[in-house]
Short mmCIF file of C-alpha atoms in Angstrom, two decimals:
data_model
loop_
_atom_site.label_atom_id
_atom_site.label_comp_id
_atom_site.label_asym_id
_atom_site.label_seq_id
_atom_site.Cartn_x
_atom_site.Cartn_y
_atom_site.Cartn_z
CA MET A 11 0.00 0.00 0.00
CA ARG A 12 1.39 3.39 -0.95
CA LEU A 13 1.11 6.27 1.63
CA GLY A 14 0.66 9.87 0.74
CA ALA A 15 2.56 12.80 2.28
CA LYS A 16 -0.06 13.37 5.05
CA GLY A 17 -0.07 9.70 5.94
CA CYS A 18 3.71 9.67 6.31
CA VAL A 19 3.57 12.71 8.68
CA LEU A 20 0.88 11.06 10.81
CA VAL A 21 2.89 7.86 11.10
CA ALA A 22 6.00 9.84 12.11
CA ARG A 23 4.11 11.69 14.88
CA THR A 24 2.65 8.47 16.21
CA LEU A 25 6.05 6.80 16.36
CA GLY A 26 7.48 9.87 18.15
CA ALA A 27 4.71 9.74 20.72
CA TRP A 28 5.61 6.13 21.43
CA GLY A 29 9.21 7.12 22.12
CA CYS A 30 10.63 5.88 18.86
CA LYS A 31 13.13 7.83 16.90
CA PRO A 32 11.63 9.68 14.04
CA VAL A 33 11.92 8.02 10.79
CA ARG A 34 12.66 10.01 7.63
CA PHE A 35 10.90 8.63 4.63
CA CYS A 36 12.78 9.10 1.39
CA TYR A 37 11.03 9.39 -1.95
CA ARG A 38 14.26 9.30 -3.90
CA GLY A 39 13.10 6.21 -5.71
CA ASN A 40 10.47 8.32 -7.38
CA SER A 41 12.74 11.31 -8.08
CA GLN A 42 13.93 12.15 -11.60
CA GLU A 43 17.58 12.32 -10.50
CA PHE A 44 17.42 8.83 -8.98
CA ARG A 45 15.78 7.38 -12.08
CA ARG A 46 18.38 9.07 -14.30
CA ASP A 47 21.21 7.65 -12.16
CA GLN A 48 19.68 4.20 -12.37
CA ARG A 49 19.35 4.43 -16.14
CA GLU A 50 22.96 5.53 -16.51
CA LYS A 51 24.20 2.70 -14.28
CA SER A 52 22.13 0.12 -16.13
CA ALA A 53 23.35 1.47 -19.50
CA GLU A 54 27.05 1.28 -18.63
CA PRO A 55 27.38 -2.52 -19.26
CA VAL A 56 25.54 -2.16 -22.59
CA VAL A 57 27.80 0.69 -23.72
CA ALA A 58 30.90 -1.25 -22.72
CA PHE A 59 29.67 -4.34 -24.58
CA ARG A 60 28.95 -2.32 -27.72
CA ARG A 61 32.39 -0.71 -27.62
CA GLU A 62 34.05 -4.10 -27.25
CA GLN A 63 31.94 -5.51 -30.12
CA GLU A 64 32.80 -2.57 -32.40
CA GLN A 65 36.50 -3.07 -31.64
CA GLN A 66 36.23 -6.75 -32.51
CA TRP A 67 34.46 -5.90 -35.80
CA LYS A 68 37.18 -3.40 -36.70
CA GLU A 69 39.91 -5.95 -36.02
CA ARG A 70 38.02 -8.61 -37.99
CA ASN A 71 37.52 -6.26 -40.95
CA ARG A 72 41.23 -5.40 -40.98
CA THR A 73 42.05 -9.11 -41.00
CA VAL A 74 39.64 -9.81 -43.85
CA LEU A 75 41.01 -6.90 -45.90
CA THR A 76 44.55 -8.16 -45.33
CA TYR A 77 43.63 -11.62 -46.60
CA LEU A 78 41.80 -10.15 -49.60
CA ALA A 79 44.75 -7.96 -50.54
CA ALA A 80 47.10 -10.92 -50.25
CA GLY A 81 44.74 -13.00 -52.37
CA VAL A 82 44.58 -10.37 -55.12
CA VAL A 83 48.38 -10.09 -55.23
CA GLY A 84 48.70 -13.87 -55.28
CA MET A 85 46.15 -14.29 -58.07
CA ALA A 86 47.90 -11.62 -60.14
CA GLY A 87 51.19 -13.47 -59.77
CA LEU A 88 49.58 -16.79 -60.67
CA SER A 89 47.89 -15.26 -63.71
CA TYR A 90 51.20 -13.87 -64.97
CA ALA A 91 52.96 -17.21 -64.48
CA ALA A 92 50.04 -19.18 -65.92
CA VAL A 93 50.43 -17.80 -69.47
CA PRO A 94 53.51 -19.83 -70.53
CA LEU A 95 52.50 -22.77 -68.32
CA TYR A 96 49.03 -22.85 -69.81
CA ARG A 97 50.46 -22.89 -73.34
CA LEU A 98 52.66 -25.87 -72.52
CA TYR A 99 49.83 -27.63 -70.74
CA CYS A 100 47.36 -27.15 -73.59
CA GLN A 101 49.84 -28.29 -76.21
CA ALA A 102 50.59 -31.39 -74.16
CA THR A 103 47.01 -32.35 -73.27
CA GLY A 104 44.80 -30.71 -75.89
CA LEU A 105 42.57 -29.18 -73.22
CA GLY A 106 41.11 -25.69 -73.39
CA GLY A 107 40.15 -26.08 -77.04
CA SER A 108 43.75 -26.12 -78.25
CA ALA A 109 44.96 -28.69 -80.73
CA LEU A 110 47.77 -31.12 -80.12
CA ASP A 111 51.00 -31.06 -82.10
CA GLY A 112 54.43 -32.67 -82.06
CA HIS A 113 53.37 -36.19 -83.09
CA SER A 114 55.90 -38.59 -84.52
CA SER A 115 55.67 -39.99 -88.02
CA GLU A 116 55.38 -43.51 -86.59
CA GLN A 117 52.15 -42.65 -84.82
CA ILE A 118 50.69 -41.22 -88.02
CA GLU A 119 51.75 -44.22 -90.10
CA THR A 120 50.23 -46.75 -87.68
CA MET A 121 46.86 -45.03 -87.33
CA GLU A 122 43.79 -46.95 -88.45
CA PRO A 123 41.12 -44.69 -90.03
CA VAL A 124 37.61 -45.15 -88.65
CA LYS A 125 35.73 -45.17 -91.95
CA ASP A 126 32.22 -45.30 -90.51
CA ARG A 127 32.60 -42.02 -88.58
CA ILE A 128 32.69 -38.93 -90.78
CA ILE A 129 33.49 -35.60 -89.16
CA LYS A 130 32.83 -32.23 -90.73
CA VAL A 131 35.56 -29.67 -90.00
CA THR A 132 34.77 -26.01 -90.66
CA PHE A 133 37.25 -23.12 -90.65
CA ASN A 134 36.94 -19.64 -89.23
CA SER A 135 39.23 -16.60 -89.37
CA ASP A 136 39.40 -13.31 -87.47
CA VAL A 137 41.77 -10.34 -87.50
CA HIS A 138 42.31 -8.05 -84.55
CA SER A 139 41.50 -4.39 -85.18
CA SER A 140 45.18 -3.44 -84.71
CA LEU A 141 46.26 -5.59 -87.66
CA GLN A 142 45.64 -4.31 -91.20
CA TRP A 143 45.63 -7.70 -92.88
CA ASN A 144 43.21 -9.65 -95.00
CA PHE A 145 42.97 -13.14 -93.59
CA LYS A 146 40.56 -15.92 -94.50
CA PRO A 147 40.38 -19.71 -95.04
CA GLN A 148 40.63 -20.96 -98.61
CA GLN A 149 38.00 -23.62 -97.91
CA THR A 150 34.95 -23.39 -95.71
CA GLU A 151 34.84 -27.06 -94.74
CA VAL A 152 36.38 -30.48 -95.22
CA TYR A 153 35.19 -33.97 -94.32
CA VAL A 154 37.56 -36.32 -92.53
CA VAL A 155 37.41 -39.55 -90.56
CA PRO A 156 39.30 -40.16 -87.29
CA GLY A 157 42.76 -41.54 -87.95
CA GLU A 158 43.08 -39.84 -91.36
CA THR A 159 45.29 -36.82 -92.09
CA ALA A 160 43.91 -33.73 -93.82
CA LEU A 161 45.36 -30.53 -95.26
CA ALA A 162 43.72 -27.11 -95.24
CA PHE A 163 44.92 -23.62 -96.19
CA TYR A 164 44.44 -20.07 -95.00
CA LYS A 165 45.39 -17.01 -97.04
CA ALA A 166 46.84 -13.81 -95.60
CA LYS A 167 47.56 -10.55 -97.41
CA ASN A 168 49.14 -7.29 -96.36
CA PRO A 169 47.35 -4.56 -98.36
CA THR A 170 49.36 -1.72 -96.82
CA ASP A 171 52.54 0.01 -98.02
CA ARG A 172 54.61 -1.08 -95.04
CA PRO A 173 55.82 -4.46 -93.79
CA ILE A 174 53.76 -5.92 -90.93
CA ILE A 175 54.48 -8.82 -88.64
CA GLY A 176 51.51 -10.82 -87.40
CA ILE A 177 51.08 -13.65 -84.94
CA SER A 178 48.07 -15.94 -84.57
CA THR A 179 46.32 -17.99 -81.96
CA TYR A 180 43.73 -20.69 -82.49
CA ASN A 181 40.80 -22.43 -80.88
CA VAL A 182 38.81 -25.62 -81.42
CA LEU A 183 35.07 -25.93 -80.89
CA PRO A 184 33.60 -27.73 -79.11
CA PRO A 185 36.40 -27.40 -76.53
CA GLU A 186 36.08 -31.06 -75.53
CA ALA A 187 37.18 -32.07 -79.03
CA GLY A 188 40.45 -30.14 -78.71
CA GLN A 189 42.21 -33.09 -77.07
CA TYR A 190 41.56 -35.19 -80.20
CA PHE A 191 42.33 -32.50 -82.80
CA ASN A 192 46.03 -32.93 -83.60
CA LYS A 193 48.05 -30.41 -85.61
CA ILE A 194 51.05 -31.79 -87.42
CA GLN A 195 51.94 -28.44 -88.97
CA CYS A 196 50.44 -24.97 -88.58
CA PHE A 197 51.34 -21.28 -88.38
CA CYS A 198 50.08 -20.49 -84.87
CA PHE A 199 52.23 -18.75 -82.25
CA GLU A 200 54.88 -17.98 -84.85
CA GLU A 201 55.58 -14.51 -86.22
CA GLN A 202 54.61 -14.09 -89.87
CA ARG A 203 56.14 -11.15 -91.73
CA LEU A 204 54.37 -9.88 -94.81
CA ASN A 205 55.90 -7.22 -97.01
CA PRO A 206 53.78 -4.49 -98.58
CA HIS A 207 51.02 -6.07 -100.72
CA GLU A 208 52.42 -9.56 -100.14
CA GLU A 209 50.04 -12.52 -100.12
CA VAL A 210 50.87 -15.98 -98.75
CA ASP A 211 49.19 -19.35 -98.24
CA MET A 212 49.35 -20.80 -94.73
CA PRO A 213 48.86 -24.58 -94.46
CA VAL A 214 47.30 -26.51 -91.58
CA PHE A 215 48.10 -30.23 -91.57
CA PHE A 216 46.01 -32.10 -89.00
CA PHE A 217 44.17 -35.28 -88.04
CA ILE A 218 41.58 -36.40 -85.52
CA ASP A 219 42.77 -39.05 -83.09
CA PRO A 220 41.00 -42.42 -83.57
CA GLU A 221 40.27 -42.44 -79.81
CA PHE A 222 37.71 -39.77 -80.63
CA VAL A 223 35.14 -42.49 -81.41
CA GLU A 224 35.72 -44.23 -78.07
CA ASP A 225 34.83 -41.20 -75.97
CA PRO A 226 31.14 -41.23 -74.94
CA LYS A 227 31.15 -37.42 -74.78
CA MET A 228 32.03 -37.30 -78.50
CA GLU A 229 29.23 -39.64 -79.53
CA ARG A 230 27.07 -36.85 -80.94
CA VAL A 231 29.87 -34.55 -82.06
CA ASN A 232 29.98 -34.58 -85.84
CA LEU A 233 31.09 -30.98 -86.38
CA ILE A 234 34.39 -29.40 -85.31
CA THR A 235 35.39 -25.79 -85.97
CA LEU A 236 39.00 -24.67 -86.21
CA SER A 237 39.31 -20.92 -85.67
CA TYR A 238 42.39 -18.71 -86.10
CA THR A 239 42.81 -15.10 -85.03
CA PHE A 240 45.71 -12.89 -86.15
CA PHE A 241 47.16 -10.06 -84.08
CA GLU A 242 49.89 -7.58 -84.88
CA ALA A 243 53.16 -8.69 -83.29
CA LYS A 244 54.57 -5.93 -81.10
CA MET A 245 57.47 -5.77 -78.69
CA GLY A 246 56.53 -7.62 -75.51
CA TYR A 247 53.05 -8.52 -76.74
CA LYS A 248 51.70 -12.06 -76.72
CA PRO A 249 48.34 -13.01 -78.20
CA PRO A 250 45.71 -14.49 -75.86
CA LEU A 251 45.91 -18.23 -75.46
CA PRO A 252 43.05 -20.53 -76.50
CA GLY A 253 40.57 -21.10 -73.72
CA TYR A 254 42.32 -18.58 -71.43
CA ASN A 255 40.71 -15.28 -70.43
#
């Protein structure tokens, strides 16, 4: 039961009449100052916790940024080193849509053509905007069977009044067929110098490995596209590798 001010005075007088010491009733619990002090005391642990949490977040963010920066630097280094390694890897395995080369004459002589599997090979050509050449295949398509060699030609012409050196890269589509598309001779990754108004034929001697027909993924592949792109050869410049961005 809550007493009012008059009730408290009456109780005090009664206790004094009985010989008891007067009791002073304090209403601090209802005062604004007391409530403000209580709020500030109760808020101190919350403020301390928030400060500690913010400090932990700051330290965690600095750690994450450090790892991210290290990762970016590491990826840049790996990307730079991956260019020559990727070229060697693609030429050795045929992955990434690149064709295989460097086969011995014995392997070619002992191949058995798979006569009941005819593959259509189409040819594509592109020229980078920096190179003022005319470049195109001399045939749009050829039909071959796995285990049989084939010869195709591209034609390049320099229509300008100055000598230009070009360099080409290639790609095979679909990329999965690149491991079976074997180049015996081609003009890729080699500098080609054309004098003013000079025109040359560029041969591509290739075959499709007979193991092509044994791969379940190649069961429905009856069309392969060989694509070449020429770039102008400049000091320190290397054309992009097939299948590498």
